[in-house]
CSV table of C-alpha atoms and ligand atoms in Angstrom, one decimal:
chain,number,residue,atom,x,y,z
R,1,MET,CA,177.0,161.3,-162.2
R,2,SER,CA,180.5,161.7,-163.4
R,3,LEU,CA,183.1,163.7,-161.5
R,4,GLN,CA,183.0,166.4,-164.2
R,5,GLU,CA,179.2,166.7,-164.0
R,6,GLN,CA,179.5,166.8,-160.1
R,7,LEU,CA,182.0,169.6,-160.4
R,8,ALA,CA,179.8,171.5,-162.8
R,9,GLU,CA,176.9,171.1,-160.5
R,10,ILE,CA,179.0,172.4,-157.5
R,11,LYS,CA,180.1,175.4,-159.5
R,12,ALA,CA,176.6,176.2,-160.5
R,13,GLN,CA,175.3,175.9,-156.8
R,14,ALA,CA,178.2,177.9,-155.5
R,15,LEU,CA,177.8,180.8,-157.9
R,16,ALA,CA,174.1,180.9,-157.2
R,17,ALA,CA,174.8,180.9,-153.4
R,18,ILE,CA,177.3,183.7,-153.8
R,19,GLU,CA,174.9,185.7,-155.9
R,20,ALA,CA,172.2,185.3,-153.2
R,21,SER,CA,174.5,186.3,-150.2
R,22,ASP,CA,173.9,189.8,-149.0
R,23,ALA,CA,176.3,189.9,-146.0
R,24,GLU,CA,179.8,189.0,-145.2
R,25,LYS,CA,178.7,186.4,-142.9
R,26,SER,CA,176.6,184.4,-145.3
R,27,LEU,CA,179.5,184.8,-147.9
R,28,ASN,CA,181.8,183.1,-145.6
R,29,ASP,CA,179.3,180.3,-145.1
R,30,VAL,CA,179.4,179.8,-148.8
R,31,ARG,CA,183.1,179.7,-148.8
R,32,VAL,CA,183.3,177.0,-146.1
R,33,LYS,CA,180.5,174.9,-147.6
R,34,PHE,CA,182.2,174.8,-151.0
R,35,LEU,CA,186.0,175.5,-150.6
R,36,GLY,CA,186.5,174.5,-146.9
R,37,LYS,CA,188.6,171.4,-145.8
R,38,LYS,CA,185.4,169.4,-145.3
R,39,GLY,CA,183.8,171.3,-148.3
R,40,GLU,CA,182.1,169.9,-151.4
R,41,ILE,CA,185.1,170.2,-153.7
R,42,THR,CA,187.4,168.4,-151.4
R,43,SER,CA,184.9,165.5,-151.1
R,44,VAL,CA,184.6,165.3,-154.9
R,45,LEU,CA,188.4,165.3,-155.2
R,46,ARG,CA,188.5,162.3,-152.9
R,47,GLY,CA,186.7,160.3,-155.6
R,48,MET,CA,189.6,160.8,-158.0
R,49,LYS,CA,191.2,157.7,-156.6
R,50,ASP,CA,188.6,155.8,-158.5
R,51,LEU,CA,189.6,157.3,-161.8
R,52,SER,CA,192.1,155.9,-164.3
R,53,ALA,CA,195.6,157.4,-164.4
R,54,ALA,CA,194.7,159.0,-167.8
R,55,GLU,CA,191.6,160.7,-166.5
R,56,ARG,CA,193.0,162.0,-163.2
R,57,PRO,CA,195.0,165.1,-164.6
R,58,GLN,CA,192.1,166.3,-166.6
R,59,ALA,CA,189.8,166.0,-163.6
R,60,GLY,CA,192.3,167.7,-161.3
R,61,LYS,CA,192.6,170.5,-163.8
R,62,LEU,CA,188.8,171.0,-163.9
R,63,ALA,CA,188.6,170.9,-160.1
R,64,ASN,CA,191.1,173.6,-159.8
R,65,GLU,CA,189.3,175.8,-162.5
R,66,VAL,CA,186.1,175.4,-160.6
R,67,ARG,CA,187.7,176.3,-157.2
R,68,ASP,CA,189.4,179.4,-158.9
R,69,ALA,CA,186.1,180.4,-160.4
R,70,ILE,CA,184.3,180.2,-157.1
R,71,GLN,CA,187.1,182.0,-155.2
R,72,SER,CA,187.3,184.9,-157.6
R,73,GLN,CA,183.5,185.2,-157.5
R,74,LEU,CA,183.7,185.2,-153.7
R,75,ASP,CA,186.3,188.0,-153.7
R,76,GLU,CA,184.3,190.1,-156.2
R,77,LYS,CA,181.1,189.8,-154.1
R,78,LYS,CA,183.0,190.5,-150.9
R,79,ALA,CA,184.4,193.8,-152.4
R,80,ALA,CA,180.9,194.6,-153.7
R,81,LEU,CA,179.4,194.0,-150.2
R,82,ALA,CA,182.1,196.3,-148.6
R,83,THR,CA,181.3,199.1,-151.0
R,84,THR,CA,177.6,198.9,-150.4
R,85,VAL,CA,178.2,199.0,-146.5
R,86,LEU,CA,180.5,202.0,-147.0
R,87,ASN,CA,178.2,203.9,-149.2
R,88,ALA,CA,175.3,203.2,-146.8
R,89,LYS,CA,177.5,204.6,-143.9
R,90,LEU,CA,178.5,207.6,-145.8
R,91,ALA,CA,174.9,208.3,-146.8
R,92,HIS,CA,173.9,208.1,-143.1
R,93,GLU,CA,176.7,210.4,-141.9
R,94,THR,CA,176.1,213.2,-144.3
R,95,VAL,CA,176.5,216.6,-142.6
R,96,ASP,CA,173.9,219.2,-143.6
R,97,VAL,CA,176.0,222.3,-143.6
R,98,THR,CA,173.0,224.5,-143.8
R,99,LEU,CA,171.8,223.5,-140.3
R,100,PRO,CA,172.3,226.2,-137.7
R,101,GLY,CA,175.3,225.6,-135.4
R,102,SER,CA,175.1,225.2,-131.6
R,103,PRO,CA,176.4,228.4,-129.9
R,104,VAL,CA,179.7,228.0,-128.0
R,105,MET,CA,180.1,230.2,-124.9
R,106,GLN,CA,183.2,232.2,-125.2
R,107,GLY,CA,185.1,233.3,-122.2
R,108,GLN,CA,186.5,236.7,-121.5
R,109,PRO,CA,188.9,238.3,-118.9
R,110,HIS,CA,187.4,239.3,-115.6
R,111,VAL,CA,186.4,242.9,-115.5
R,112,ILE,CA,189.1,243.8,-113.1
R,113,GLN,CA,191.6,242.0,-115.3
R,114,GLN,CA,190.3,244.2,-118.2
R,115,ILE,CA,191.1,247.3,-116.2
R,116,ILE,CA,194.5,246.0,-115.3
R,117,ASP,CA,195.2,245.0,-119.0
R,118,GLN,CA,194.2,248.4,-120.1
R,119,LEU,CA,196.5,250.1,-117.6
R,120,ILE,CA,199.4,247.7,-118.6
R,121,ASP,CA,198.8,248.7,-122.3
R,122,LEU,CA,199.0,252.3,-121.4
R,123,PHE,CA,202.1,252.1,-119.3
R,124,VAL,CA,203.9,249.8,-121.6
R,125,GLY,CA,203.2,252.4,-124.3
R,126,MET,CA,204.9,255.0,-122.2
R,127,GLY,CA,208.0,252.8,-121.8
R,128,TYR,CA,207.4,251.2,-118.3
R,129,GLU,CA,208.3,247.7,-117.5
R,130,VAL,CA,205.8,245.3,-115.7
R,131,ALA,CA,206.9,243.4,-112.6
R,132,THR,CA,204.3,241.4,-110.8
R,133,GLY,CA,206.2,240.1,-107.7
R,134,SER,CA,205.0,237.7,-105.1
R,135,GLU,CA,201.7,237.7,-103.0
R,136,VAL,CA,203.5,236.1,-100.1
R,137,GLU,CA,206.1,238.7,-99.2
R,138,GLU,CA,208.9,239.3,-96.7
R,139,GLU,CA,207.8,241.7,-93.9
R,140,VAL,CA,211.0,243.7,-94.5
R,141,TYR,CA,209.9,244.6,-98.0
R,142,ASN,CA,206.3,245.1,-97.3
R,143,PHE,CA,207.0,247.5,-94.3
R,144,GLU,CA,210.6,248.2,-93.2
R,145,LYS,CA,212.1,249.2,-96.5
R,146,LEU,CA,209.1,251.4,-97.1
R,147,ASN,CA,210.0,253.4,-94.1
R,148,LEU,CA,207.7,251.6,-91.7
R,149,PRO,CA,209.7,250.2,-88.9
R,150,LYS,CA,208.2,247.8,-86.4
R,151,ASP,CA,205.8,249.5,-84.0
R,152,HIS,CA,205.3,252.4,-86.5
R,153,PRO,CA,201.7,253.5,-85.8
R,154,ALA,CA,201.1,253.7,-89.6
R,155,ARG,CA,201.2,249.9,-89.8
R,156,ASP,CA,197.7,250.0,-88.4
R,157,MET,CA,196.6,251.6,-91.7
R,158,GLN,CA,197.0,248.1,-93.2
R,159,ASP,CA,195.9,245.2,-91.0
R,160,THR,CA,198.0,242.3,-92.0
R,161,PHE,CA,197.7,238.5,-92.5
R,162,TYR,CA,200.9,237.1,-91.1
R,163,ILE,CA,202.3,233.7,-92.1
R,164,THR,CA,205.2,233.8,-89.7
R,165,PRO,CA,206.5,236.9,-87.9
R,166,SER,CA,208.7,237.7,-90.9
R,167,ILE,CA,206.5,236.5,-93.8
R,168,LEU,CA,203.1,237.9,-94.6
R,169,MET,CA,200.5,238.2,-97.4
R,170,ARG,CA,201.5,241.6,-99.0
R,171,THR,CA,199.1,244.4,-98.0
R,172,GLN,CA,200.1,246.5,-100.9
R,173,THR,CA,202.1,246.3,-104.2
R,174,SER,CA,204.5,248.9,-102.8
R,175,PRO,CA,207.2,246.2,-101.8
R,176,MET,CA,207.9,246.0,-105.6
R,177,GLN,CA,209.2,249.6,-105.3
R,178,ALA,CA,212.0,248.5,-103.1
R,179,ARG,CA,212.7,245.2,-104.9
R,180,MET,CA,213.0,246.9,-108.3
R,181,MET,CA,215.0,249.8,-107.0
R,182,GLU,CA,217.5,247.4,-105.5
R,183,GLN,CA,217.9,245.5,-108.9
R,184,HIS,CA,217.9,248.6,-111.2
R,185,ASP,CA,221.1,249.9,-112.8
R,186,PHE,CA,220.6,253.6,-112.8
R,187,SER,CA,223.6,254.3,-114.9
R,188,LYS,CA,221.5,252.8,-117.8
R,189,GLY,CA,218.6,255.3,-117.3
R,190,PRO,CA,215.6,255.9,-115.1
R,191,LEU,CA,213.5,253.1,-113.5
R,192,LYS,CA,210.0,253.1,-114.8
R,193,MET,CA,207.9,250.3,-113.5
R,194,ILE,CA,204.3,249.2,-112.8
R,195,SER,CA,203.4,246.3,-110.7
R,196,PRO,CA,199.8,244.9,-110.9
R,197,GLY,CA,198.7,242.1,-108.5
R,198,LYS,CA,196.6,240.9,-105.6
R,199,VAL,CA,197.0,242.3,-102.1
R,200,TYR,CA,195.4,241.1,-98.8
R,201,ARG,CA,194.3,242.9,-95.6
R,202,ARG,CA,192.3,242.0,-92.6
R,203,ASP,CA,189.6,244.5,-93.6
R,204,THR,CA,186.0,243.6,-92.8
R,205,ASP,CA,184.4,243.0,-96.2
R,206,ASP,CA,181.7,245.6,-97.0
R,207,ALA,CA,180.4,247.5,-100.2
R,208,THR,CA,183.8,249.3,-100.8
R,209,HIS,CA,186.3,247.0,-99.0
R,210,SER,CA,187.4,243.4,-99.6
R,211,HIS,CA,190.0,241.4,-97.6
R,212,GLN,CA,191.5,240.6,-101.0
R,213,PHE,CA,191.8,243.1,-103.8
R,214,HIS,CA,194.0,244.4,-106.5
R,215,GLN,CA,196.5,247.2,-106.8
R,216,VAL,CA,198.6,248.6,-109.5
R,217,GLU,CA,201.8,250.2,-108.2
R,218,GLY,CA,203.7,252.6,-110.2
R,219,ILE,CA,207.2,254.1,-109.7
R,220,VAL,CA,209.6,256.3,-111.7
R,221,ILE,CA,212.9,257.1,-110.3
R,222,GLY,CA,215.6,258.9,-112.2
R,223,GLU,CA,217.1,262.5,-112.3
R,224,HIS,CA,215.0,265.6,-112.3
R,225,ILE,CA,211.6,263.8,-111.9
R,226,THR,CA,209.0,266.2,-110.3
R,227,MET,CA,205.6,266.2,-109.0
R,228,ALA,CA,204.5,267.7,-112.3
R,229,ASP,CA,205.5,264.5,-113.9
R,230,LEU,CA,203.3,262.6,-111.4
R,231,LYS,CA,200.3,264.8,-112.1
R,232,GLY,CA,200.7,264.4,-115.8
R,233,THR,CA,201.0,260.6,-115.5
R,234,LEU,CA,197.9,260.3,-113.3
R,235,LYS,CA,196.0,262.5,-115.8
R,236,ALA,CA,197.0,260.1,-118.6
R,237,VAL,CA,195.6,257.2,-116.4
R,238,ALA,CA,192.3,259.0,-115.7
R,239,GLN,CA,191.8,260.0,-119.3
R,240,ASN,CA,192.7,256.6,-120.7
R,241,LEU,CA,190.2,254.8,-118.3
R,242,PHE,CA,187.4,257.3,-118.0
R,243,GLY,CA,187.6,259.8,-121.0
R,244,ASP,CA,189.6,262.7,-122.4
R,245,SER,CA,187.7,265.5,-120.6
R,246,LEU,CA,188.5,264.4,-117.1
R,247,ASP,CA,191.1,266.2,-114.9
R,248,VAL,CA,193.2,265.3,-111.8
R,249,ARG,CA,193.7,267.2,-108.5
R,250,LEU,CA,196.1,266.3,-105.9
R,251,ARG,CA,195.2,266.8,-102.2
R,252,PRO,CA,197.8,266.6,-99.3
R,253,SER,CA,197.9,263.2,-97.6
R,254,TYR,CA,200.1,260.9,-95.7
R,255,PHE,CA,202.0,257.7,-96.5
R,256,PRO,CA,205.2,256.8,-94.7
R,257,PHE,CA,207.1,256.0,-98.0
R,258,THR,CA,206.4,259.2,-99.8
R,259,GLU,CA,207.0,262.9,-98.9
R,260,PRO,CA,205.0,264.8,-99.8
R,261,SER,CA,202.2,262.4,-100.1
R,262,VAL,CA,198.9,263.0,-102.1
R,263,GLU,CA,195.6,261.5,-102.6
R,264,ALA,CA,194.6,262.0,-106.2
R,265,ASP,CA,191.0,262.8,-107.2
R,266,ILE,CA,189.7,262.6,-110.8
R,267,THR,CA,186.8,264.7,-112.1
R,268,CYS,CA,183.5,262.7,-111.6
R,269,PHE,CA,183.0,260.8,-114.8
R,270,ASN,CA,179.2,260.8,-114.3
R,271,CYS,CA,178.6,264.5,-113.7
R,272,HIS,CA,181.8,266.0,-115.1
R,273,GLY,CA,182.3,268.1,-112.1
R,274,ASP,CA,178.9,269.5,-111.5
R,275,GLY,CA,178.2,267.3,-108.4
R,276,CYS,CA,176.1,264.2,-108.3
R,277,ASN,CA,175.2,261.3,-105.9
R,278,ILE,CA,178.2,259.2,-107.1
R,279,CYS,CA,180.8,261.9,-106.1
R,280,LYS,CA,178.6,263.0,-103.1
R,281,GLY,CA,178.1,266.5,-104.6
R,282,THR,CA,181.9,267.3,-104.9
R,283,GLY,CA,182.5,266.8,-108.6
R,284,TRP,CA,185.6,264.8,-107.7
R,285,ILE,CA,186.2,261.1,-107.0
R,286,GLU,CA,189.0,259.8,-104.8
R,287,ALA,CA,191.1,257.5,-106.9
R,288,LEU,CA,194.5,256.6,-105.5
R,289,GLY,CA,197.5,257.3,-103.2
R,290,ALA,CA,200.7,258.7,-104.5
R,291,GLY,CA,203.7,261.0,-103.7
R,292,MET,CA,207.4,261.7,-104.2
R,293,VAL,CA,209.4,258.7,-102.9
R,294,HIS,CA,210.8,259.3,-99.4
R,295,PRO,CA,214.6,259.8,-99.2
R,296,ASN,CA,214.7,257.1,-96.5
R,297,VAL,CA,213.1,254.6,-99.0
R,298,LEU,CA,215.6,255.5,-101.6
R,299,LYS,CA,218.6,255.1,-99.2
R,300,MET,CA,217.3,251.7,-97.9
R,301,SER,CA,217.2,250.4,-101.5
R,302,GLY,CA,220.8,251.7,-102.2
R,303,VAL,CA,219.8,254.6,-104.2
R,304,ASP,CA,221.5,258.0,-103.6
R,305,PRO,CA,218.7,260.5,-102.7
R,306,GLU,CA,221.1,263.5,-103.6
R,307,VAL,CA,221.2,262.2,-107.2
R,308,TYR,CA,218.0,260.4,-107.9
R,309,GLY,CA,214.4,260.9,-106.9
R,310,GLY,CA,210.9,260.3,-108.3
R,311,PHE,CA,207.3,259.5,-107.7
R,312,ALA,CA,205.2,256.4,-106.9
R,313,PHE,CA,201.5,255.8,-106.9
R,314,GLY,CA,199.1,252.9,-105.9
R,315,LEU,CA,195.7,252.6,-107.3
R,316,GLY,CA,192.9,250.1,-106.8
R,317,PRO,CA,191.6,248.6,-110.0
R,318,ASP,CA,188.6,247.2,-108.1
R,319,ARG,CA,187.6,250.7,-107.1
R,320,PHE,CA,188.2,252.0,-110.6
R,321,ALA,CA,185.9,249.2,-112.0
R,322,MET,CA,183.3,250.2,-109.5
R,323,LEU,CA,183.5,253.8,-110.6
R,324,LYS,CA,183.7,253.1,-114.4
R,325,TYR,CA,180.7,250.9,-114.5
R,326,GLY,CA,178.7,252.3,-111.5
R,327,VAL,CA,179.0,249.0,-109.5
R,328,GLU,CA,177.7,249.7,-106.1
R,329,ASP,CA,179.2,246.7,-104.1
R,330,ILE,CA,182.8,245.5,-104.6
R,331,ARG,CA,181.8,242.0,-103.5
R,332,ASN,CA,180.0,241.5,-106.7
R,333,PHE,CA,183.5,241.1,-108.4
R,334,TYR,CA,184.3,238.0,-106.3
R,335,LEU,CA,181.0,236.1,-106.4
R,336,ASN,CA,181.7,234.8,-109.8
R,337,ASP,CA,178.1,235.1,-111.0
R,338,VAL,CA,178.4,234.7,-114.8
R,339,ARG,CA,175.3,236.9,-115.3
R,340,PHE,CA,177.1,239.7,-113.7
R,341,LEU,CA,180.5,239.3,-115.2
R,342,THR,CA,179.4,238.9,-118.8
R,343,GLN,CA,178.0,242.4,-118.7
R,344,PHE,CA,181.6,243.7,-118.9
R,345,ASN,CA,182.7,242.4,-122.3
R,346,GLN,CA,185.0,244.9,-123.7
R,347,LYS,CA,184.8,243.4,-127.2
R,348,GLY,CA,181.1,244.0,-127.1
A,401,LIG,C1,198.4,252.1,-100.4
A,401,LIG,O1,198.2,250.9,-100.3
A,401,LIG,C2,199.7,252.6,-100.9
A,401,LIG,N1,200.6,251.5,-101.0
A,401,LIG,C3,199.5,253.4,-102.2
A,401,LIG,C4,200.7,254.2,-102.5
A,401,LIG,C5,201.7,253.8,-103.3
A,401,LIG,C6,200.9,255.5,-102.0
A,401,LIG,C7,202.8,254.5,-103.6
A,401,LIG,C8,201.9,256.3,-102.3
A,401,LIG,C9,202.9,255.8,-103.1
A,401,LIG,P1,195.9,252.7,-99.7
A,401,LIG,O2,195.9,251.9,-98.5
A,401,LIG,O3,195.2,254.0,-99.8
A,401,LIG,O4,197.4,253.0,-100.2
A,401,LIG,O5,195.4,251.8,-100.9
A,401,LIG,C10,195.6,252.3,-102.3
A,401,LIG,C11,194.2,252.0,-103.1
A,401,LIG,O6,193.8,250.6,-102.9
A,401,LIG,C12,193.0,252.7,-102.5
A,401,LIG,O7,193.0,254.1,-103.2
A,401,LIG,C13,191.9,252.0,-102.9
A,401,LIG,O8,191.6,252.2,-104.2
A,401,LIG,C14,192.4,250.5,-102.8
A,401,LIG,N2,192.0,249.8,-101.6
A,401,LIG,C15,192.5,250.0,-100.3
A,401,LIG,N3,191.9,249.2,-99.4
A,401,LIG,C16,191.0,248.5,-100.2
A,401,LIG,C17,190.1,247.5,-99.9
A,401,LIG,N4,189.9,246.9,-98.5
A,401,LIG,N5,189.3,246.9,-100.8
A,401,LIG,C18,189.4,247.3,-102.1
A,401,LIG,N6,190.3,248.3,-102.4
A,401,LIG,C19,191.1,248.9,-101.5
């Protein structure tokens, strides 16, 4: 067989092998077999030495043409195979947009946080600033500057977790009264502040007491602030949380940092004053402590009681949440049972 015939034969075999290949691997085998260093074209070219000088260029040209033809067929087939693989993959990965999706659980703020957020919205709307303060507090701010010197019997009202003799877990949010009064520049207008946050007491946990609970402190100090302003503010709180028809009444009480001091009751949201088991037949529910800030407290924070005065209150969002939703045991709020907590989804 002449060299030309051998090359024609190789070309025909290579193209047929390419045609028959159905994967990149077998295509590569074809390339090695025909175009590789030890491939068929190379071994044919080795026979060129037996040709005459006149025949050699022509044979070389033909060999190159055959090599190029095989190579371009290989490239074409390789591209075609890649397209087939891609199409198969795309067909397999098709997303059926009509299939129902898997539901995703959406979180929500804790019910007590919802009450706190509602109170923040209300007070910010009335021009109050929000200051959270620190749960680890200095004894001086938690007690002394609130008119509770050491050995004052009223300290027993709030049994305390001490960290050192002078550092404690705050038992109330009232320390923020003193801290904010010290910082405030009264020449620029009155101080109006609420302070929401966690507080700690060595109370024995029961249905209405937790050793860790929440308070929202409120304070307004300026000129000509009266008890009527306090009552109006508390009424706004009650109506915002429980409904427009509710009223507030103030009863005399005692707190060392306010004089006079009051306990505020709100109309029972359940019976609207008629008397029921929730309000124990009185028509009223105990809601919070409040009063007019004691002159000693003002003085200790550098505020002149002859010029400035005002009110403060401290309410318990845990108790408010219990009242609002008829929850009978405060401990439910801290057990983190999702079935319990998801009942209170404000967004419905
Ligand atoms: C105080 O803590 C005062 N600092 C409130 C205050 C502020 C009075 C400013 C005057 C001026 P009292 O100890 O009553 O007061 O607590 C306030 C509220 O916190 C209570 O009305 C109640 O809602 C809540 N509370 C008190 N102890 C607990 C407890 N162990 N668990 C859950 N809530 C509690």
